[in-house]
Every structure is written in structure tokens, then in C-alpha cells.
Coordinates of C-alpha atoms and ligand atoms in Angstrom, one line a residue:
M1 CA -22.2 13.2 51.7
L2 CA -18.8 12.3 50.6
P3 CA -17.8 8.4 50.6
S4 CA -14.9 8.6 53.4
L5 CA -11.6 8.8 53.6
R6 CA -9.8 4.8 53.4
R7 CA -12.9 3.4 53.7
Y8 CA -11.2 -0.5 53.9
H9 CA -8.6 -0.5 55.6
P10 CA -6.1 2.3 56.8
H11 CA -3.0 0.8 54.5
V12 CA -5.5 0.3 51.2
S13 CA -4.2 3.8 49.3
L14 CA -6.6 5.2 47.5
I15 CA -7.4 4.5 43.6
T16 CA -7.7 8.2 42.8
I17 CA -9.0 8.6 38.8
S18 CA -7.2 12.3 36.6
I19 CA -10.1 14.2 34.6
Q20 CA -8.6 17.1 32.7
V21 CA -11.5 19.3 31.9
N22 CA -10.8 21.2 28.8
D23 CA -14.0 23.8 28.7
P24 CA -16.6 24.8 30.6
A25 CA -18.4 22.9 28.4
E26 CA -17.0 19.5 29.6
V27 CA -17.7 19.9 33.7
A28 CA -21.8 17.1 33.4
S29 CA -19.5 14.7 31.1
A30 CA -16.9 14.8 33.8
I31 CA -18.8 14.8 36.9
E32 CA -20.4 11.5 34.6
Q33 CA -16.8 9.9 34.6
A34 CA -16.1 10.7 38.1
R35 CA -19.1 8.7 38.6
A36 CA -18.3 6.2 36.2
A37 CA -14.9 5.7 37.6
A38 CA -16.7 5.8 41.4
S39 CA -18.6 3.0 40.4
E40 CA -15.6 0.7 39.2
G41 CA -14.3 1.4 42.7
A42 CA -12.4 4.8 41.7
Q43 CA -12.5 6.3 46.0
L44 CA -11.4 10.2 44.6
V45 CA -10.5 12.1 41.9
E46 CA -7.9 14.6 40.8
W47 CA -9.2 17.8 38.3
R48 CA -7.0 19.2 36.4
V49 CA -8.4 22.2 35.5
D50 CA -5.0 23.8 33.9
E51 CA -7.4 25.2 30.7
L52 CA -10.1 26.2 33.2
A53 CA -8.0 29.1 35.3
V54 CA -8.1 32.3 33.3
E55 CA -11.9 33.2 33.0
A56 CA -15.1 34.0 35.3
A57 CA -16.5 31.0 33.7
G58 CA -13.8 28.7 34.0
H59 CA -14.3 29.4 37.6
K60 CA -17.3 28.5 37.7
A61 CA -16.2 25.5 36.1
C62 CA -14.2 25.0 38.3
H63 CA -16.2 25.7 41.3
A64 CA -18.9 23.4 39.8
L65 CA -16.5 20.5 39.5
V66 CA -15.7 21.4 43.4
R67 CA -18.7 21.1 44.4
D68 CA -20.7 18.7 42.6
T69 CA -17.9 16.2 42.9
P70 CA -19.2 12.2 43.4
M71 CA -15.9 11.4 44.8
P72 CA -13.5 14.0 47.1
C73 CA -11.7 15.4 45.3
I74 CA -7.7 17.2 44.4
L75 CA -7.8 20.2 42.3
T76 CA -4.4 20.3 40.2
C77 CA -3.9 23.8 37.6
R78 CA 0.1 22.6 36.8
M79 CA 1.9 25.5 34.6
V80 CA 2.8 24.1 31.4
E81 CA 6.8 24.7 33.3
E82 CA 5.1 22.3 35.8
G83 CA 4.5 19.6 32.8
G84 CA 0.5 20.7 32.7
H85 CA -0.7 23.2 30.1
F86 CA -2.2 26.8 32.5
G87 CA -0.4 28.9 29.6
G88 CA -1.8 32.1 32.1
D89 CA 0.6 33.3 34.7
E90 CA 1.1 33.0 38.6
S91 CA -1.5 35.4 39.4
D92 CA -4.1 34.4 37.3
R93 CA -4.1 30.8 39.2
V94 CA -3.7 32.8 42.3
G95 CA -7.6 34.3 41.1
L96 CA -8.8 31.0 41.0
V97 CA -8.4 30.6 44.3
D98 CA -9.1 33.7 45.9
S99 CA -12.0 32.4 44.0
L100 CA -13.1 29.5 45.4
V101 CA -12.8 31.3 48.8
K102 CA -15.5 33.7 48.1
A103 CA -17.7 30.7 46.8
G104 CA -16.9 29.0 50.2
I105 CA -16.4 26.4 48.7
A106 CA -13.4 23.8 49.4
P107 CA -12.4 20.9 46.9
K108 CA -10.8 18.2 49.5
Y109 CA -6.6 19.0 48.7
I110 CA -4.8 21.5 46.2
D111 CA -1.5 20.8 44.6
V112 CA 0.6 22.9 44.3
E113 CA 4.0 22.4 43.1
S114 CA 6.9 23.0 46.0
V115 CA 8.9 25.7 43.3
A116 CA 5.8 27.2 42.8
W117 CA 5.0 27.8 46.5
R118 CA 7.9 28.7 47.5
R119 CA 8.6 31.3 44.6
D120 CA 5.1 32.9 45.4
R121 CA 4.1 34.8 48.2
D122 CA 0.5 36.2 47.0
L123 CA -0.3 32.4 46.0
R124 CA 1.4 31.0 49.8
M125 CA -1.0 33.6 50.8
G126 CA -4.3 32.8 49.1
V127 CA -4.3 29.3 49.4
G128 CA -2.9 30.0 52.7
K129 CA -6.2 31.7 53.3
L130 CA -8.8 28.4 51.2
L131 CA -6.6 26.1 53.9
A132 CA -7.2 28.6 56.7
E133 CA -10.7 28.9 56.5
S134 CA -11.8 24.8 54.7
E135 CA -11.0 21.7 55.6
C136 CA -8.9 21.6 52.7
G137 CA -5.1 20.3 52.6
L138 CA -1.8 20.8 50.7
V139 CA -0.9 18.6 48.3
L140 CA 2.7 19.9 47.8
S141 CA 4.2 18.2 45.1
T142 CA 7.5 18.5 42.5
H143 CA 7.3 16.5 39.0
D144 CA 10.3 15.8 36.9
F145 CA 9.8 14.4 33.8
E146 CA 13.0 13.4 31.9
G147 CA 13.9 11.6 35.5
R148 CA 14.7 11.1 38.7
P149 CA 15.6 14.4 39.9
D150 CA 19.5 14.5 41.1
D151 CA 18.3 16.2 43.9
L152 CA 15.7 14.6 45.1
A153 CA 16.7 14.2 48.5
R154 CA 17.1 17.7 49.1
Q155 CA 13.4 18.7 47.5
L156 CA 12.0 16.3 49.9
D157 CA 13.6 17.2 53.1
V158 CA 12.7 21.3 52.5
M159 CA 8.9 19.5 50.9
W160 CA 8.8 17.6 54.8
A161 CA 9.4 21.1 56.4
E162 CA 6.7 23.5 55.0
D163 CA 4.1 23.7 58.1
D164 CA 0.9 24.2 55.8
A165 CA 1.6 20.5 53.3
A166 CA -0.7 18.0 54.7
V167 CA 0.9 15.7 52.1
V168 CA 4.4 15.3 50.3
K169 CA 4.0 13.7 46.4
V170 CA 6.9 13.1 44.0
A171 CA 6.6 12.0 40.7
W172 CA 9.2 10.8 38.6
M173 CA 10.2 8.8 35.6
A174 CA 11.5 5.8 36.5
R175 CA 14.7 4.5 34.9
S176 CA 14.9 1.1 36.0
I177 CA 12.5 -0.6 38.4
R178 CA 15.5 0.3 41.3
D179 CA 13.5 4.0 41.1
S180 CA 10.6 1.6 41.9
L181 CA 12.4 0.7 44.8
E182 CA 13.2 3.7 45.8
G183 CA 10.1 6.0 45.9
M184 CA 8.8 3.1 48.1
E185 CA 11.6 2.8 50.5
L186 CA 10.7 6.7 50.4
L187 CA 7.1 6.1 51.3
A188 CA 8.2 3.4 53.6
E189 CA 10.1 6.4 55.7
A190 CA 7.6 8.6 55.3
A191 CA 7.1 11.5 57.5
G192 CA 4.0 12.0 57.1
P193 CA 0.8 11.5 54.6
M194 CA 2.6 10.6 51.2
I195 CA 2.5 10.0 47.5
V196 CA 5.2 8.7 44.9
V197 CA 4.7 8.1 41.0
C198 CA 7.2 6.5 39.2
M199 CA 6.3 7.0 35.9
G200 CA 6.8 4.9 33.0
R201 CA 7.0 1.0 31.7
F202 CA 9.6 0.6 35.0
G203 CA 7.8 1.9 37.7
V204 CA 4.0 0.4 37.3
M205 CA 4.8 -2.1 40.5
S206 CA 5.0 1.3 42.4
R207 CA 1.3 1.9 41.6
V208 CA 0.2 -1.1 42.8
L209 CA 2.2 -1.2 45.4
A210 CA 1.5 1.7 46.8
G211 CA -0.9 0.4 49.6
K212 CA 1.4 -1.9 50.3
F213 CA 4.2 0.9 51.7
G214 CA 1.1 3.2 52.6
G215 CA 1.2 5.6 50.1
L216 CA -2.0 7.6 50.4
L217 CA -3.1 7.2 47.3
T218 CA -2.3 5.6 43.5
F219 CA -3.4 7.4 40.0
A220 CA -5.6 5.2 38.0
S221 CA -7.8 6.0 34.3
L222 CA -11.4 5.3 33.9
G223 CA -10.0 3.3 30.2
E224 CA -6.4 3.2 28.4
A225 CA -7.1 5.4 26.2
Q226 CA -7.7 8.3 29.1
T227 CA -4.3 7.9 31.0
T228 CA -3.3 11.0 31.9
A229 CA 0.7 10.0 32.5
P230 CA 2.8 7.1 31.1
G231 CA 2.6 3.9 33.1
Q232 CA -0.8 4.8 34.6
L233 CA -3.1 1.6 34.6
T234 CA -6.4 1.3 34.6
V235 CA -9.2 0.8 37.7
D236 CA -10.1 -2.5 35.9
Q237 CA -6.4 -3.5 35.8
L238 CA -5.2 -2.3 39.2
R239 CA -8.4 -4.1 40.7
N240 CA -9.1 -7.2 39.4
Q241 CA -5.7 -7.6 37.6
Y242 CA -3.5 -6.4 40.3
R243 CA -5.4 -7.5 43.4
F244 CA -5.3 -3.7 44.2
D245 CA -7.7 -3.7 47.4
S246 CA -5.7 -6.9 49.0
V247 CA -2.4 -5.5 49.1
S248 CA -1.4 -5.0 52.6
P249 CA 2.3 -4.5 54.6
S250 CA 2.4 -8.5 54.6
T251 CA 1.7 -9.8 51.1
S252 CA 4.4 -11.7 49.2
V253 CA 5.4 -9.8 46.2
F254 CA 6.5 -11.7 42.9
G255 CA 7.5 -10.0 39.6
I256 CA 7.4 -11.1 36.0
M257 CA 11.1 -10.2 35.2
G258 CA 12.2 -9.5 31.8
D259 CA 11.9 -7.0 28.7
P260 CA 9.9 -6.7 27.4
V261 CA 7.3 -8.1 30.0
E262 CA 4.7 -4.9 29.4
H263 CA 2.0 -8.1 27.4
S264 CA 2.7 -10.8 29.6
M265 CA -0.1 -12.9 31.3
S266 CA 2.0 -14.1 34.0
P267 CA 0.2 -11.2 36.2
L268 CA -3.6 -12.3 35.8
L269 CA -2.6 -15.6 35.4
H270 CA -0.5 -15.5 39.5
N271 CA -3.0 -13.1 40.8
T272 CA -6.1 -14.7 39.6
G273 CA -4.5 -17.8 41.6
F274 CA -3.3 -16.0 45.0
D275 CA -6.8 -14.8 44.5
L276 CA -8.7 -18.4 44.1
A277 CA -6.4 -20.3 46.8
N278 CA -6.7 -17.0 49.4
F279 CA -2.9 -16.9 49.2
D280 CA -1.3 -13.1 50.2
G281 CA 0.5 -12.9 47.3
V282 CA 0.4 -10.0 43.6
M283 CA 2.9 -10.4 41.0
V284 CA 4.0 -7.6 39.4
P285 CA 6.0 -6.5 36.0
M286 CA 9.6 -5.5 36.5
P287 CA 10.6 -5.6 33.2
V288 CA 14.9 -5.1 32.8
I289 CA 17.0 -4.4 29.9
E290 CA 19.3 -6.7 28.1
G291 CA 22.3 -7.4 29.9
W292 CA 24.0 -9.2 33.0
E293 CA 25.0 -5.9 35.2
S294 CA 21.5 -4.8 34.5
F295 CA 19.8 -8.2 35.3
K296 CA 21.8 -8.5 39.0
A297 CA 21.6 -4.8 40.2
S298 CA 18.2 -5.1 39.8
L299 CA 17.8 -8.7 41.2
A300 CA 20.2 -7.6 44.4
C301 CA 17.7 -4.2 45.5
L302 CA 15.0 -6.3 45.6
L303 CA 16.4 -8.8 47.8
D304 CA 17.9 -5.8 49.6
Q305 CA 14.2 -4.9 50.8
P306 CA 13.5 -6.9 53.6
A307 CA 9.6 -4.9 53.5
L308 CA 8.8 -5.6 50.0
N309 CA 8.5 -9.5 51.0
F310 CA 10.0 -10.4 47.8
S311 CA 9.3 -14.3 47.5
G312 CA 9.9 -15.1 43.8
L313 CA 10.8 -14.4 39.7
A314 CA 9.4 -15.4 37.0
V315 CA 11.9 -14.5 34.1
T316 CA 11.4 -14.4 30.7
S317 CA 14.1 -13.4 27.7
P318 CA 16.9 -12.1 27.3
H319 CA 18.0 -13.1 31.5
K320 CA 17.0 -17.0 31.6
E321 CA 20.4 -17.2 32.0
N322 CA 21.2 -15.4 34.5
L323 CA 18.8 -16.2 37.0
S324 CA 21.4 -19.7 36.5
R325 CA 23.9 -17.3 37.2
F326 CA 22.9 -14.8 40.3
V327 CA 22.1 -18.3 41.8
E328 CA 24.8 -19.7 41.4
E329 CA 26.8 -17.1 42.5
V330 CA 25.1 -16.3 46.0
G331 CA 25.2 -19.5 46.9
G332 CA 21.7 -20.8 45.8
T333 CA 20.0 -24.4 45.5
L334 CA 19.9 -24.7 41.1
T335 CA 17.6 -27.5 40.8
P336 CA 18.6 -30.2 38.3
M337 CA 17.0 -28.6 35.1
V338 CA 18.7 -25.6 35.4
R339 CA 21.6 -27.2 36.0
R340 CA 21.1 -29.6 32.5
C341 CA 19.8 -26.6 31.4
G342 CA 22.2 -23.8 32.4
S343 CA 18.8 -22.2 32.6
A344 CA 16.3 -21.0 35.0
N345 CA 12.8 -19.4 34.4
T346 CA 11.3 -19.1 38.5
L347 CA 13.3 -17.8 41.3
V348 CA 11.8 -19.0 44.8
V349 CA 13.3 -16.9 47.8
L350 CA 12.6 -19.3 50.7
P351 CA 11.8 -17.3 54.1
D352 CA 15.5 -18.1 55.4
G353 CA 16.6 -15.7 52.4
S354 CA 18.0 -18.5 50.5
L355 CA 17.4 -17.9 46.8
V356 CA 16.9 -21.5 44.9
A357 CA 16.3 -21.3 41.0
D358 CA 13.7 -23.8 38.9
N359 CA 13.5 -24.0 35.2
T360 CA 10.4 -25.3 34.1
D361 CA 10.1 -24.3 30.5
T362 CA 11.3 -27.8 30.1
E363 CA 8.3 -29.8 31.0
G364 CA 6.0 -26.9 30.0
V365 CA 7.1 -27.9 26.7
V366 CA 7.3 -31.8 26.5
G367 CA 4.3 -32.4 28.6
P368 CA 2.2 -31.3 25.6
L369 CA 3.9 -32.4 23.2
R370 CA 4.1 -35.9 25.0
Q371 CA 0.3 -35.6 24.7
V372 CA 0.3 -36.2 21.3
M373 CA 2.8 -37.9 20.1
T374 CA 5.9 -40.4 20.5
L375 CA 8.6 -39.0 22.0
K376 CA 11.7 -41.6 21.7
G377 CA 13.1 -41.9 18.4
S378 CA 11.1 -38.8 16.7
K379 CA 12.9 -36.3 14.9
V380 CA 12.5 -32.7 15.9
A381 CA 12.8 -29.2 14.1
M382 CA 13.4 -27.2 16.9
L383 CA 13.7 -22.9 15.4
G384 CA 15.4 -21.5 17.6
A385 CA 18.9 -21.4 20.2
G386 CA 17.7 -19.1 23.1
G387 CA 16.8 -20.1 26.5
A388 CA 14.1 -21.8 26.4
A389 CA 15.1 -23.4 22.9
R390 CA 17.8 -25.1 25.4
A391 CA 15.4 -26.0 27.4
A392 CA 13.1 -27.6 24.8
A393 CA 16.4 -29.6 23.5
I394 CA 16.8 -31.3 26.8
G395 CA 13.3 -31.9 27.6
L396 CA 13.4 -33.2 24.0
L397 CA 17.0 -35.5 24.5
L398 CA 16.0 -36.8 27.8
E399 CA 13.0 -38.0 26.2
G400 CA 15.1 -39.4 23.5
A401 CA 13.6 -37.6 20.6
E402 CA 16.5 -36.1 18.2
V403 CA 17.1 -32.9 17.7
V404 CA 17.8 -29.9 14.7
V405 CA 18.7 -26.9 15.4
F406 CA 17.7 -24.4 13.1
N407 CA 18.7 -20.7 14.5
R408 CA 19.2 -17.6 12.6
S409 CA 22.8 -16.8 14.6
E410 CA 25.0 -19.7 14.0
E411 CA 27.2 -19.5 16.5
R412 CA 24.5 -19.6 19.2
A413 CA 22.8 -22.2 17.4
L414 CA 26.7 -24.1 17.9
A415 CA 27.2 -22.7 21.6
L416 CA 23.9 -24.6 22.4
V417 CA 24.4 -27.9 20.6
D418 CA 28.7 -29.0 21.9
D419 CA 26.6 -27.0 25.4
V420 CA 23.0 -29.7 26.0
K421 CA 26.0 -32.1 24.3
A422 CA 28.0 -31.5 27.4
R423 CA 25.3 -31.4 30.0
M424 CA 23.3 -34.8 29.5
E425 CA 25.0 -38.1 30.7
S426 CA 24.7 -40.3 28.1
P427 CA 25.1 -40.1 24.2
V428 CA 22.2 -37.9 22.6
S429 CA 21.0 -36.9 19.2
I430 CA 21.0 -33.2 18.1
E431 CA 22.6 -31.2 15.6
Y432 CA 22.8 -27.8 13.8
Q433 CA 21.3 -27.5 10.1
S434 CA 22.0 -24.3 8.7
G435 CA 19.2 -21.9 6.8
G436 CA 15.7 -23.0 7.6
P437 CA 14.1 -26.6 7.0
Q438 CA 13.3 -27.1 3.8
S439 CA 11.4 -30.0 3.5
S440 CA 9.8 -32.4 5.8
D441 CA 13.2 -34.1 6.4
G442 CA 11.7 -37.4 8.0
F443 CA 10.2 -34.4 11.1
K444 CA 7.5 -36.0 13.3
A445 CA 7.4 -32.2 14.7
V446 CA 8.8 -28.6 14.5
I447 CA 8.4 -25.9 17.1
N448 CA 9.0 -22.1 17.3
M449 CA 11.5 -21.3 20.3
T450 CA 12.1 -17.7 18.8
T451 CA 10.5 -14.7 20.2
L452 CA 9.2 -14.1 16.2
G453 CA 5.6 -13.5 16.0
M454 CA 5.9 -12.7 19.4
D455 CA 3.4 -9.5 20.2
G456 CA 6.0 -6.6 21.2
G457 CA 9.3 -9.0 20.0
P458 CA 11.3 -8.4 17.0
D459 CA 8.9 -9.0 14.4
P460 CA 5.0 -9.9 15.0
S461 CA 4.6 -10.1 11.5
A462 CA 7.3 -13.0 10.9
S463 CA 6.8 -16.5 11.0
P464 CA 10.3 -17.8 12.0
L465 CA 10.1 -20.7 8.5
E466 CA 10.9 -18.4 6.7
A467 CA 12.8 -15.6 9.1
L468 CA 15.9 -18.4 8.9
G469 CA 16.1 -19.0 5.2
G470 CA 13.6 -22.1 5.0
S471 CA 9.7 -22.7 3.9
A472 CA 5.9 -23.1 4.7
E473 CA 6.0 -26.1 2.3
V474 CA 7.9 -28.5 5.4
L475 CA 4.5 -28.8 6.8
T476 CA 2.7 -31.7 6.8
E477 CA -1.1 -32.7 8.0
Q478 CA 1.3 -36.4 9.6
M479 CA 3.1 -33.6 11.4
I480 CA 2.5 -32.0 15.4
V481 CA 3.9 -27.5 15.1
F482 CA 4.5 -26.6 18.3
D483 CA 4.7 -22.9 19.2
A484 CA 6.4 -21.0 22.0
V485 CA 4.7 -18.0 21.1
Y486 CA 1.6 -17.3 23.4
S487 CA 0.9 -13.7 22.8
P488 CA -1.2 -13.8 21.0
L489 CA -1.7 -17.2 20.2
E490 CA -3.1 -17.1 16.5
T491 CA 0.9 -16.4 15.5
P492 CA 2.4 -16.0 12.0
F493 CA 3.4 -20.1 11.8
V494 CA 0.6 -21.2 13.7
R495 CA -2.0 -20.3 11.2
Q496 CA 0.5 -21.2 8.2
A497 CA 0.5 -25.3 10.9
S498 CA -3.6 -24.3 10.6
R499 CA -2.9 -24.6 6.8
S500 CA -1.4 -27.3 6.0
G501 CA -3.0 -29.7 8.1
A502 CA -0.5 -30.1 11.1
T503 CA -1.9 -30.9 14.8
V504 CA -1.2 -27.2 16.3
I505 CA 0.1 -26.6 20.1
T506 CA -0.5 -23.3 20.9
G507 CA 2.0 -21.6 23.5
D508 CA -0.9 -21.3 25.7
A509 CA 0.0 -25.2 26.3
M510 CA 3.8 -24.4 27.1
F511 CA 2.6 -21.4 29.1
L512 CA 0.2 -23.0 31.5
A513 CA 2.3 -26.0 32.1
Q514 CA 4.9 -24.1 33.6
A515 CA 2.9 -21.5 35.3
A516 CA 1.6 -24.0 37.1
R517 CA 4.3 -25.5 38.2
Q518 CA 5.7 -21.5 38.5
F519 CA 1.9 -21.4 41.4
K520 CA 2.8 -24.7 42.9
T521 CA 6.3 -24.0 43.7
W522 CA 5.5 -20.7 44.8
T523 CA 1.6 -21.2 46.7
G524 CA 2.3 -25.0 47.5
A525 CA -1.6 -25.2 46.1
T526 CA -2.2 -26.3 42.4
A527 CA -3.0 -24.2 39.7
P528 CA -6.9 -23.5 38.6
M529 CA -5.9 -24.9 35.3
D530 CA -9.8 -23.9 34.0
T531 CA -9.6 -21.1 35.2
W532 CA -6.4 -19.7 33.7
M533 CA -7.6 -21.6 30.3
A534 CA -11.0 -19.1 30.2
L535 CA -9.0 -16.2 31.0
L536 CA -5.9 -16.9 27.9
G537 CA -8.7 -17.8 25.8
S538 CA -7.6 -21.2 25.4
Ligands
NAP1 P1 15.4 -15.4 23.7 O1 16.9 -16.2 24.5 O2 15.7 -14.3 23.7 O3 16.4 -16.5 22.6 C1 15.1 -15.3 21.2 C2 14.8 -16.5 20.1 O4 14.4 -15.8 19.2 C3 16.7 -16.6 19.4 O5 16.2 -18.1 19.0 C4 16.8 -15.9 18.9 O6 17.6 -16.2 17.5 C5 15.5 -15.6 18.0 N1 15.1 -14.1 17.4 C6 15.2 -13.4 18.2 N2 14.8 -12.3 16.8 C7 14.9 -13.2 15.3 C8 14.3 -11.9 14.8 N3 14.1 -11.1 14.1 N4 15.0 -13.2 13.4 C9 15.5 -15.0 13.1 N5 14.7 -15.0 14.5 C10 15.5 -14.0 15.4 O7 14.4 -15.8 24.2 P2 13.5 -17.2 25.2 O8 13.2 -17.0 26.0 O9 14.1 -18.0 24.5 O10 11.9 -16.9 24.3 C11 11.5 -17.9 23.3 C12 10.2 -17.7 22.8 O11 9.9 -18.7 23.1 C13 9.6 -16.4 23.7 O12 8.8 -16.2 22.1 C14 8.9 -16.4 24.9 O13 7.6 -15.7 24.8 C15 9.0 -18.3 24.7 N6 8.6 -18.9 25.6 C16 7.5 -19.4 25.4 C17 7.2 -19.1 26.7 C18 5.4 -20.5 27.5 O14 5.1 -20.3 28.3 N7 5.2 -20.3 25.9 C19 7.8 -19.8 27.7 C20 9.1 -19.6 27.3 C21 9.2 -18.9 26.7 P3 19.5 -15.1 17.6 O15 20.2 -16.6 18.4 O16 20.5 -15.2 16.3 O17 19.1 -14.5 18.7

């Protein structure tokens, strides 16, 4: 007997694996794949039979897929103009449906594109017969692989008005996280069972949060190589990295906001921590492109959705300064460290809706350094002048270190030096030097606060020393070398430092220290450092 749908809780949407079968010879292995997905936690399978629908052998293969399916299934045959691969005409598609009726075989659902449904009377008749003679339900769908359809509201009205539709599905390529938020709003207001898929990197949150808003299902793949749509997660990622089974209407939503955020370890760490602390929360990626306007619009939209239970953000490049500006402009609270740094990496949304911005980066840099050196009176070469560098400089100066700033953009470095000086109550030692460091020059530590060496950053294969015009020769055995980049841990800069014999602090130390403070602020619980270190491979 097939497993019953919604077997956990009514709010849990079904993890649905989409498997494309191109040839009758692939049926057995496709069924095996579905079995493997079921054992990982998938509850529904979509058989994509675009290539099978034409001839009798193909029809037979479709029958076998539906008959032997290890989970309830959706049968989908999408034409080329609908974003699929089916090259036949509508009569071929009707032929497939007729053959199912004749064989007395019916899937749980059959997916038909809304435009085709309205256009073709024979298709409506054929599918209508299948619906009448079995328990099959019609998923009426619309897809846009370019962006949000301009006439989305009209398309939805048409689909909801269709009596035969058991489920309404809408999928589009999200252009920002605001599209995902709109998708979730559509689910929350749905007149019946609904599927919303926002594709692409801006749509990942809509996939994770489908259950929170009552979406019937979310699509996933068995492995990263088998994804059938951009932004699709694997079953394993959904369940183990994003707590999919635990997400419910009451779940508090946190985001990691920046660009890029696809490689961030924050969701894995915080979601694992939420699990261990029995905290009803989930962190999802929220990529937001550079610029104040896009940041402001995205955050305003998040705050404007009461059903989201939006509770906080970890903010990364390039939006840390935007976060402190936003919170100040709306009359929220900036912690003293944010006032000092002029940037924030943590947002807390209090139960009454008021906002607090904090900066935990300072402690992330100073904490690990303090453990291996005396900062007071030590001269530190700092590579970079962005948001993290500013926090690092302030932390170091507050500890009594002397800071020399090296950065690609002289203007930005000089602005950082002036700004930091202006923010400190007493005189401090910070200066800018052009180019990169040429000699050890009394430096006790060299710290990288640029994005160089970072996966998904401007140049993962570059060391900031050479990129700024300096030399690896400056690194010595006596030095402490600190890299803020944590993905990967072994950056070109870290490799240079290891070769020089210096004491190396990799980006995980900073990441763990700042994340632990965020976790405490959001949950009140202590972060599970041992588990986190194991997850980061520290
Ligand atoms: P940001 O504000 O965007 O600053 C980027 C910095 O990198 C700037 O100094 C920029 O120089 C420099 N840079 C970028 N591309 C460059 C290139 N091609 N050549 C030379 N310099 C280049 O970023 P951020 O927020 O400060 O973050 C900096 C790094 O710290 C990131 O890798 C981030 O992941 C890491 N970080 C780690 C943690 C942690 O917990 N481990 C926490 C926070 C940040 P210009 O001024 O010339 O553009």
C-alpha cells in the first residue's frame, strides 16, 4: 500500500522528487531512484515523461512507472513551449492519457499546463475521463522560466476558477527574495491546495518554507547532480540542513543576507544549533544584490510579513553598513559596538517588532587573537578596508594594538582610517599605507579582511598579499597570521602562512566566535561549539 500523504503533520508539505525518464529502458533504474529517495524521506515522486509520451512502448513505460511507483506520483509530460522536452503534438499527449484510462492505471496527480488545458478540448476530455474514472487529481500549472509573469494574478484567477483542478501550481524564476515572499503570500491566501515554486538562487527560501505556509509540496532532488530546476535542494539538504520536517506556521525565520550567500555555512550551523536547543527556528539564504535600495526594499518586505515570524538576520558583505543605516533610520537600537563600527552583522527582531542591530565581528577577530598574543602595543598589518575590516580595526584599537591598513582602494582605506579615528574616544594608532606590505616591519600579526581566497568571491585563487602588491616574504615564523575567510579554510593566504611557519588562525575561529554570539542573542542558548567545530571540520 502506498504511504499516506501528509503522514507527519497536516502543515508539513511533501518532499517531492522529480525524476525525468527519457527511455523505456530507464524505467527500472528510475523506480530504484525513487525508492532511494523514499528511504531518504521523499514522500511523492513526479515522473517527468516528456520523452516517453509518443509511442506504444513509451506509453507502456509510463504505465509501469505509475503502476510500480514506490510513492504516490505526479505524472507530467511538458511540451517544449511549456519548458519541457515533449516534441509531439497535443493528440500524442491525449493518446498517453487515453492509454492510462484503458489500462485502468492512474497516478495520484496529473500535471497539465493551464494554457494547454484551456486551449485543447480533446486534452480536457481525455484528462477529464481519467479524473472521472480514478482518484487522480489535476494539478493545473503555469511556469515562467524568465521571471515573474506580469499577469500572475489573472493567471491564478483563471486556474482557481477551474472546477476540475485539485491543485493549483505556479512556478517562476525569482528575481529577488521579494518574489519568494510574494510566493509565500500566495500560499497563505490560497483558496485550496497549492504549489508555489520560486526558482533560482532567490527562490531557495520559498522551497524551504513551503510547509510553513501550507504549500502542498516542495520539489527536491536525490543528489546535486540530479537537480531538475535551478535553486532546487537535495532531499538531504532540505531535511538535514534546513529542518524541513520541523518547519511549521509557528517557526521563527532567520536569514543569512548578503551576496553571495550560497556558500555560507551559517544555515547549517544555526539550524543544527536550533535542533539541538529544541528551538523552533530556521535559517534560510537570503541573497540580496549590492546597493542600499535593494537592501532596504528586501528588509522592509521581510518585516512587512507577520505570518513569516521573521526574527533576525546574519548579515554579510556587502550589506553590513546598510543594516546599521536601516535600523537607525527606522528608530531601532544600535548597540554601542555598532555605533563604533558604523556597521552591523546581526539583526534581532524583538517580539514587539522593534529592531536591534549588533556587531559580533569585533569579538570574532579579537577573541581568537587574544588567545595567542598580547594585543596591547602590538603592530598589526590589516589587509582590507570593508565592513569586516572596520570591525576588526576597532576591536584591535580598543585592545591597544597599532593598526596599519593596506587596501586596493586607497579612498576606501583612508575613509576607514578617518572614520575609525573619529569614532574612538581617545587617540589611537591607525594609518594607511599604499600597496601591500613589503617587509615584516615589526608586524606581530597580519590579518586578511578582504574577500580574496573566498569561494564565490572575486578571486578564490588569489592571496591578498600579492593582489595588493605585497609579498609573501613578509610572513615569518614569529608572526600570527589570521584569515577571516572561512570558505574554504585553506586559502592561498593560509597556505603561504603555513609555509612560513607562522601561527595560523583560520576563518572558522572568527566565524564560530561571532556566530556563537548571534546564536545566544537569538535563542538565549549557548551555541553547541563542539558540534559546530565538527561541522566546519575544525
Ligand atoms: P566587504 O565589505 O565587501 O570588503 C571587501 C574587501 O575585500 C575590501 O577591502 C575590498 O577592497 C577587498 N577586495 C575585494 N575584491 C578585491 C580584489 N579583487 N583585490 C583586492 N581587494 C579586494 O567584505 P567584508 O564584509 O568586509 O568581508 C571580508 C571578508 O571577511 C569576507 O571574505 C568575509 O567572508 C570575511 N568574513 C568572515 C567572517 C568570519 O566569521 N570568518 C566574518 C565576517 C567577514 P576594496 O575596498 O578595494 O573594494
